[in-house]
PDB file of C-alpha atoms in Angstrom:
ATOM      1  CA  MET A1221      17.456  -4.389  27.519  1.00 43.00           C
ATOM      2  CA  SER A1222      20.232  -2.885  25.378  1.00 47.00           C
ATOM      3  CA  THR A1223      20.531   0.796  24.636  1.00 45.00           C
ATOM      4  CA  ASP A1224      19.971   0.085  20.927  1.00 70.00           C
ATOM      5  CA  VAL A1225      16.649  -1.631  21.604  1.00 69.00           C
ATOM      6  CA  SER A1226      15.519   1.156  23.909  1.00 72.00           C
ATOM      7  CA  GLY A1227      16.386   3.666  21.201  1.00 74.00           C
ATOM      8  CA  LEU A1228      14.444   1.724  18.570  1.00 73.00           C
ATOM      9  CA  GLU A1229      11.405   1.476  20.808  1.00 75.00           C
ATOM     10  CA  PHE A1230      11.637   5.215  21.437  1.00 65.00           C
ATOM     11  CA  ASP A1231      11.786   5.785  17.667  1.00 73.00           C
ATOM     12  CA  VAL A1232       8.588   3.789  17.158  1.00 78.00           C
ATOM     13  CA  GLU A1233       6.841   5.738  19.912  1.00 75.00           C
ATOM     14  CA  GLN A1234       7.958   9.071  18.457  1.00 72.00           C
ATOM     15  CA  ILE A1235       6.772   8.174  14.969  1.00 78.00           C
ATOM     16  CA  ILE A1236       3.391   7.027  16.231  1.00 74.00           C
ATOM     17  CA  ASN A1237       2.901  10.082  18.452  1.00 70.00           C
ATOM     18  CA  SER A1238       3.940  12.524  15.732  1.00 69.00           C
ATOM     19  CA  ARG A1239       1.789  10.732  13.112  1.00 68.00           C
ATOM     20  CA  THR A1240       4.464  11.412  10.515  1.00 71.00           C
ATOM     21  CA  ASN A1241       7.261   9.512   8.820  1.00 75.00           C
ATOM     22  CA  PHE A1242       5.364   6.228   8.903  1.00 88.00           C
ATOM     23  CA  ASN A1243       7.587   5.017   6.058  1.00 84.00           C
ATOM     24  CA  ALA A1244      10.430   4.654   8.592  1.00 85.00           C
ATOM     25  CA  LEU A1245       8.501   2.084  10.626  1.00 89.00           C
ATOM     26  CA  PRO A1246       9.249  -1.094   8.615  1.00 91.00           C
ATOM     27  CA  ALA A1247      13.016  -0.788   9.047  1.00 90.00           C
ATOM     28  CA  VAL A1248      12.746   0.042  12.747  1.00 89.00           C
ATOM     29  CA  CYS A1249      10.305  -2.808  13.400  1.00 90.00           C
ATOM     30  CA  GLN A1250      12.464  -5.229  11.449  1.00 92.00           C
ATOM     31  CA  ARG A1251      15.448  -4.411  13.680  1.00 89.00           C
ATOM     32  CA  LEU A1252      13.323  -4.742  16.798  1.00 90.00           C
ATOM     33  CA  GLU A1253      12.101  -8.157  15.684  1.00 91.00           C
ATOM     34  CA  LEU A1254      15.712  -9.297  15.436  1.00 89.00           C
ATOM     35  CA  GLU A1255      16.683  -7.835  18.804  1.00 88.00           C
ATOM     36  CA  LEU A1256      13.707  -8.673  21.020  1.00 88.00           C
ATOM     37  CA  PRO A1257      12.501 -12.066  22.230  1.00 87.00           C
ATOM     38  CA  PRO A1258       9.269 -13.125  20.451  1.00 85.00           C
ATOM     39  CA  ALA A1259       7.108 -12.499  23.528  1.00 86.00           C
ATOM     40  CA  ALA A1260       8.482  -8.971  23.910  1.00 87.00           C
ATOM     41  CA  PHE A1261       8.009  -8.170  20.219  1.00 89.00           C
ATOM     42  CA  GLN A1262       4.327  -9.126  20.137  1.00 91.00           C
ATOM     43  CA  LYS A1263       3.215  -5.594  20.956  1.00 89.00           C
ATOM     44  CA  TYR A1264       4.774  -4.408  17.677  1.00 90.00           C
ATOM     45  CA  TYR A1265       3.024  -6.826  15.324  1.00 94.00           C
ATOM     46  CA  HIS A1266       0.177  -4.377  14.679  1.00 94.00           C
ATOM     47  CA  ILE A1267       2.482  -1.508  13.755  1.00 92.00           C
ATOM     48  CA  PHE A1268       4.850  -3.671  11.720  1.00 95.00           C
ATOM     49  CA  LEU A1269       2.071  -5.257   9.663  1.00 97.00           C
ATOM     50  CA  LEU A1270       0.318  -1.955   9.074  1.00 96.00           C
ATOM     51  CA  SER A1271       3.554  -0.263   8.019  1.00 95.00           C
ATOM     52  CA  LEU A1272       4.166  -2.942   5.395  1.00 96.00           C
ATOM     53  CA  LEU A1273       0.629  -2.561   4.041  1.00 97.00           C
ATOM     54  CA  LEU A1274       1.184   1.200   3.915  1.00 94.00           C
ATOM     55  CA  GLU A1275       4.125   0.579   1.584  1.00 93.00           C
ATOM     56  CA  ASN A1276       2.024  -1.907  -0.411  1.00 93.00           C
ATOM     57  CA  ASN A1277       4.735  -4.434   0.445  1.00 95.00           C
ATOM     58  CA  LEU A1278       2.387  -7.389   0.360  1.00 96.00           C
ATOM     59  CA  ASN A1279       5.055 -10.076   0.103  1.00 96.00           C
ATOM     60  CA  ASP A1280       6.782  -9.044   3.325  1.00 96.00           C
ATOM     61  CA  ALA A1281       3.390  -8.580   4.979  1.00 97.00           C
ATOM     62  CA  ARG A1282       2.458 -12.172   4.138  1.00 97.00           C
ATOM     63  CA  PHE A1283       5.766 -13.484   5.484  1.00 97.00           C
ATOM     64  CA  LEU A1284       5.292 -11.497   8.681  1.00 96.00           C
ATOM     65  CA  TRP A1285       1.794 -12.900   9.095  1.00 97.00           C
ATOM     66  CA  LYS A1286       3.181 -16.423   8.788  1.00 96.00           C
ATOM     67  CA  ARG A1287       5.808 -15.673  11.469  1.00 94.00           C
ATOM     68  CA  ILE A1288       3.272 -14.473  14.023  1.00 94.00           C
ATOM     69  CA  PRO A1289       2.467 -17.240  16.541  1.00 92.00           C
ATOM     70  CA  PRO A1290      -0.944 -18.812  15.773  1.00 94.00           C
ATOM     71  CA  ALA A1291      -2.114 -18.443  19.366  1.00 93.00           C
ATOM     72  CA  PHE A1292      -1.403 -14.701  19.273  1.00 92.00           C
ATOM     73  CA  LYS A1293      -3.181 -14.292  15.922  1.00 94.00           C
ATOM     74  CA  SER A1294      -6.295 -16.100  17.084  1.00 94.00           C
ATOM     75  CA  ALA A1295      -6.490 -14.113  20.329  1.00 94.00           C
ATOM     76  CA  ASP A1296      -6.010 -10.640  18.832  1.00 95.00           C
ATOM     77  CA  GLY A1297      -9.067  -9.287  17.035  1.00 96.00           C
ATOM     78  CA  GLU A1298      -7.377  -6.107  15.868  1.00 97.00           C
ATOM     79  CA  LEU A1299      -4.487  -8.046  14.339  1.00 97.00           C
ATOM     80  CA  GLN A1300      -7.025 -10.185  12.473  1.00 97.00           C
ATOM     81  CA  ALA A1301      -8.783  -7.040  11.247  1.00 98.00           C
ATOM     82  CA  ILE A1302      -5.478  -5.665   9.944  1.00 98.00           C
ATOM     83  CA  TRP A1303      -4.886  -8.857   8.042  1.00 97.00           C
ATOM     84  CA  VAL A1304      -8.343  -8.684   6.438  1.00 98.00           C
ATOM     85  CA  ILE A1305      -7.128  -5.450   4.820  1.00 98.00           C
ATOM     86  CA  GLY A1306      -3.933  -7.211   3.714  1.00 97.00           C
ATOM     87  CA  GLN A1307      -5.812 -10.169   2.259  1.00 97.00           C
ATOM     88  CA  SER A1308      -8.140  -7.860   0.357  1.00 97.00           C
ATOM     89  CA  MET A1309      -5.184  -5.974  -1.094  1.00 96.00           C
ATOM     90  CA  TRP A1310      -3.504  -9.233  -2.091  1.00 95.00           C
ATOM     91  CA  LYS A1311      -6.668 -10.545  -3.783  1.00 95.00           C
ATOM     92  CA  LYS A1312      -7.215  -7.183  -5.498  1.00 93.00           C
ATOM     93  CA  ALA A1313     -10.651  -7.045  -3.883  1.00 94.00           C
ATOM     94  CA  TYR A1314     -10.627  -3.272  -4.113  1.00 93.00           C
ATOM     95  CA  ALA A1315     -13.949  -2.475  -2.461  1.00 94.00           C
ATOM     96  CA  ASP A1316     -13.204  -4.913   0.369  1.00 96.00           C
ATOM     97  CA  VAL A1317     -10.050  -2.978   1.292  1.00 97.00           C
ATOM     98  CA  TYR A1318     -12.106   0.091   2.162  1.00 97.00           C
ATOM     99  CA  THR A1319     -14.844  -1.963   3.825  1.00 97.00           C
ATOM    100  CA  ALA A1320     -12.324  -3.744   6.052  1.00 97.00           C
ATOM    101  CA  ALA A1321     -10.724  -0.455   7.074  1.00 97.00           C
ATOM    102  CA  GLN A1322     -14.072   1.055   8.032  1.00 95.00           C
ATOM    103  CA  ALA A1323     -15.466  -2.044   9.751  1.00 96.00           C
ATOM    104  CA  PHE A1324     -13.165  -2.001  12.784  1.00 97.00           C
ATOM    105  CA  SER A1325     -12.824   0.477  15.635  1.00 96.00           C
ATOM    106  CA  TRP A1326      -9.055   0.961  15.546  1.00 97.00           C
ATOM    107  CA  SER A1327      -6.940   1.676  18.597  1.00 94.00           C
ATOM    108  CA  ALA A1328      -5.356   5.116  18.892  1.00 92.00           C
ATOM    109  CA  PRO A1329      -1.838   4.096  17.713  1.00 90.00           C
ATOM    110  CA  ASN A1330      -3.170   2.188  14.707  1.00 93.00           C
ATOM    111  CA  ALA A1331      -5.931   4.507  13.492  1.00 94.00           C
ATOM    112  CA  PRO A1332      -3.719   7.129  11.763  1.00 93.00           C
ATOM    113  CA  ILE A1333      -1.739   4.425   9.952  1.00 94.00           C
ATOM    114  CA  VAL A1334      -4.948   2.798   8.700  1.00 96.00           C
ATOM    115  CA  THR A1335      -6.072   6.217   7.477  1.00 95.00           C
ATOM    116  CA  SER A1336      -2.758   6.652   5.626  1.00 94.00           C
ATOM    117  CA  ILE A1337      -3.077   3.170   4.112  1.00 96.00           C
ATOM    118  CA  ILE A1338      -6.483   4.026   2.669  1.00 96.00           C
ATOM    119  CA  GLU A1339      -5.310   7.401   1.370  1.00 95.00           C
ATOM    120  CA  ASN A1340      -2.298   5.823  -0.345  1.00 94.00           C
ATOM    121  CA  TYR A1341      -4.362   2.941  -1.670  1.00 96.00           C
ATOM    122  CA  ARG A1342      -6.928   5.310  -3.164  1.00 96.00           C
ATOM    123  CA  LYS A1343      -4.165   7.306  -4.896  1.00 94.00           C
ATOM    124  CA  HIS A1344      -2.665   4.062  -6.187  1.00 94.00           C
ATOM    125  CA  MET A1345      -6.017   2.884  -7.535  1.00 95.00           C
ATOM    126  CA  PHE A1346      -6.601   6.241  -9.212  1.00 94.00           C
ATOM    127  CA  GLN A1347      -3.312   5.817 -11.083  1.00 93.00           C
ATOM    128  CA  VAL A1348      -4.203   2.228 -11.992  1.00 93.00           C
ATOM    129  CA  LEU A1349      -7.578   3.259 -13.407  1.00 94.00           C
ATOM    130  CA  SER A1350      -5.989   6.133 -15.334  1.00 94.00           C
ATOM    131  CA  LYS A1351      -3.615   3.748 -17.100  1.00 93.00           C
ATOM    132  CA  ALA A1352      -5.842   0.698 -17.473  1.00 93.00           C
ATOM    133  CA  TYR A1353      -9.086   2.185 -18.799  1.00 94.00           C
ATOM    134  CA  THR A1354     -10.207   4.343 -21.662  1.00 95.00           C
ATOM    135  CA  THR A1355     -13.683   4.421 -20.120  1.00 96.00           C
ATOM    136  CA  ILE A1356     -15.060   3.038 -16.875  1.00 96.00           C
ATOM    137  CA  SER A1357     -18.522   3.085 -15.342  1.00 97.00           C
ATOM    138  CA  VAL A1358     -19.070   5.476 -12.474  1.00 97.00           C
ATOM    139  CA  ALA A1359     -20.114   2.553 -10.251  1.00 96.00           C
ATOM    140  CA  ASP A1360     -16.898   0.629 -10.930  1.00 96.00           C
ATOM    141  CA  ALA A1361     -14.722   3.704 -10.421  1.00 96.00           C
ATOM    142  CA  ALA A1362     -16.461   4.453  -7.130  1.00 96.00           C
ATOM    143  CA  ALA A1363     -15.944   0.874  -5.925  1.00 95.00           C
ATOM    144  CA  CYS A1364     -12.252   0.925  -6.829  1.00 95.00           C
ATOM    145  CA  LEU A1365     -11.748   4.275  -5.105  1.00 96.00           C
ATOM    146  CA  GLY A1366     -13.882   3.518  -2.059  1.00 95.00           C
ATOM    147  CA  ILE A1367     -16.069   6.601  -2.435  1.00 96.00           C
ATOM    148  CA  SER A1368     -19.661   7.340  -3.439  1.00 96.00           C
ATOM    149  CA  PRO A1369     -20.557   7.567  -7.148  1.00 97.00           C
ATOM    150  CA  SER A1370     -21.230  11.302  -6.898  1.00 97.00           C
ATOM    151  CA  THR A1371     -17.881  11.893  -5.182  1.00 97.00           C
ATOM    152  CA  ALA A1372     -16.149   9.729  -7.791  1.00 97.00           C
ATOM    153  CA  VAL A1373     -17.561  11.891 -10.578  1.00 97.00           C
ATOM    154  CA  GLN A1374     -16.584  15.079  -8.783  1.00 96.00           C
ATOM    155  CA  GLU A1375     -13.009  14.019  -7.992  1.00 95.00           C
ATOM    156  CA  CYS A1376     -12.352  12.433 -11.379  1.00 96.00           C
ATOM    157  CA  VAL A1377     -13.626  15.475 -13.270  1.00 96.00           C
ATOM    158  CA  GLN A1378     -11.459  17.692 -11.063  1.00 95.00           C
ATOM    159  CA  ALA A1379      -8.502  15.512 -12.101  1.00 94.00           C
ATOM    160  CA  GLY A1380      -9.270  16.147 -15.771  1.00 94.00           C
ATOM    161  CA  TRP A1381     -11.367  13.101 -16.575  1.00 96.00           C
ATOM    162  CA  THR A1382     -14.429  13.384 -18.808  1.00 96.00           C
ATOM    163  CA  PHE A1383     -17.869  12.446 -17.508  1.00 97.00           C
ATOM    164  CA  ASP A1384     -20.547  11.215 -19.921  1.00 97.00           C
ATOM    165  CA  SER A1385     -23.915  11.608 -18.224  1.00 95.00           C
ATOM    166  CA  LEU A1386     -25.743   9.642 -20.942  1.00 96.00           C
ATOM    167  CA  THR A1387     -23.708   6.461 -20.397  1.00 96.00           C
ATOM    168  CA  ASN A1388     -22.757   7.286 -16.795  1.00 97.00           C
ATOM    169  CA  THR A1389     -19.110   6.597 -17.580  1.00 97.00           C
ATOM    170  CA  LEU A1390     -15.809   8.310 -16.936  1.00 97.00           C
ATOM    171  CA  ALA A1391     -12.932   8.651 -19.378  1.00 97.00           C
ATOM    172  CA  PRO A1392      -9.485   9.088 -17.809  1.00 94.00           C
ATOM    173  CA  THR A1393      -7.107  11.656 -19.238  1.00 85.00           C
ATOM    174  CA  LYS A1394      -4.149   9.886 -20.757  1.00 71.00           C
ATOM    175  CA  GLU A1395      -0.663  11.218 -20.140  1.00 61.00           C
ATOM    176  CA  VAL A1396       0.716  12.914 -23.213  1.00 52.00           C
ATOM    177  CA  ILE A1397       4.241  11.776 -24.019  1.00 49.00           C
ATOM    178  CA  SER A1398       6.307  14.381 -25.809  1.00 49.00           C
ATOM    179  CA  LYS A1399       8.388  13.533 -28.841  1.00 53.00           C
ATOM    180  CA  ALA A1400      11.575  14.015 -26.805  1.00 55.00           C
ATOM    181  CA  GLN A1401      10.315  11.641 -24.098  1.00 53.00           C
ATOM    182  CA  LYS A1402       9.313   9.078 -26.696  1.00 53.00           C
ATOM    183  CA  THR A1403      12.690   9.290 -28.405  1.00 58.00           C
ATOM    184  CA  GLY A1404      14.448   8.857 -25.076  1.00 60.00           C
ATOM    185  CA  GLN A1405      12.353   5.818 -24.213  1.00 58.00           C
ATOM    186  CA  GLU A1406      13.033   4.276 -27.617  1.00 63.00           C
ATOM    187  CA  GLN A1407      16.785   4.835 -27.218  1.00 63.00           C
ATOM    188  CA  LEU A1408      16.710   3.256 -23.759  1.00 58.00           C
ATOM    189  CA  GLN A1409      14.836   0.239 -25.116  1.00 59.00           C
ATOM    190  CA  GLN A1410      17.327  -0.107 -27.989  1.00 60.00           C
ATOM    191  CA  LEU A1411      20.221   0.016 -25.520  1.00 55.00           C
ATOM    192  CA  THR A1412      18.510  -2.613 -23.324  1.00 52.00           C
ATOM    193  CA  ASP A1413      17.943  -4.875 -26.326  1.00 56.00           C
ATOM    194  CA  TYR A1414      21.578  -4.487 -27.353  1.00 46.00           C
ATOM    195  CA  ILE A1415      22.857  -5.385 -23.869  1.00 46.00           C
ATOM    196  CA  VAL A1416      20.627  -8.452 -23.769  1.00 44.00           C
ATOM    197  CA  HIS A1417      21.965  -9.438 -27.200  1.00 46.00           C
ATOM    198  CA  LEU A1418      25.556  -9.174 -25.994  1.00 45.00           C
ATOM    199  CA  GLU A1419      24.824 -11.212 -22.859  1.00 43.00           C
ATOM    200  CA  ARG A1420      23.365 -14.023 -24.945  1.00 47.00           C
ATOM    201  CA  LYS A1421      26.500 -14.333 -27.055  1.00 47.00           C
TER     202      LYS A1421
END
């Protein structure tokens, strides 16, 4: 085994043990996949796949899943459970993402990454709801955020949303764009349109 490979494997171990800097895992795992024989790399499939889901990099996660030997996939229950999360994210089956994460008893190295995936996914969904809805039912918001209705109301109100108890709906607070920001965005769009016009000539 080369010194470079040993160093990469040490990096993975350090990241997992420290439970920080998970965003460095995809690049390290990608290099290991290139350096190690397939049989030797199998022990990193869990970490690699989880790290891609953590980044919401669903395209690379799907390609990785296709590269994993079928026999290994069928024999590894935890790997299958990881991919259930990935499939749910890909299908935008929001509630299923949280259900899949809670349904499996994760091994010690994988558990903190799964926790980070869910935390990041919940933050992402909160931003999506804030931009996509003027009002949303408490039940739908809770399903998208993977929390109970009462917790959804509490957290959304704390974030500045408005709760209507009569209709049991939540109204996200829209981001206020200042006149200066709006002018800057308009100028950028005009410049983009002009460049496109020149390129078409």
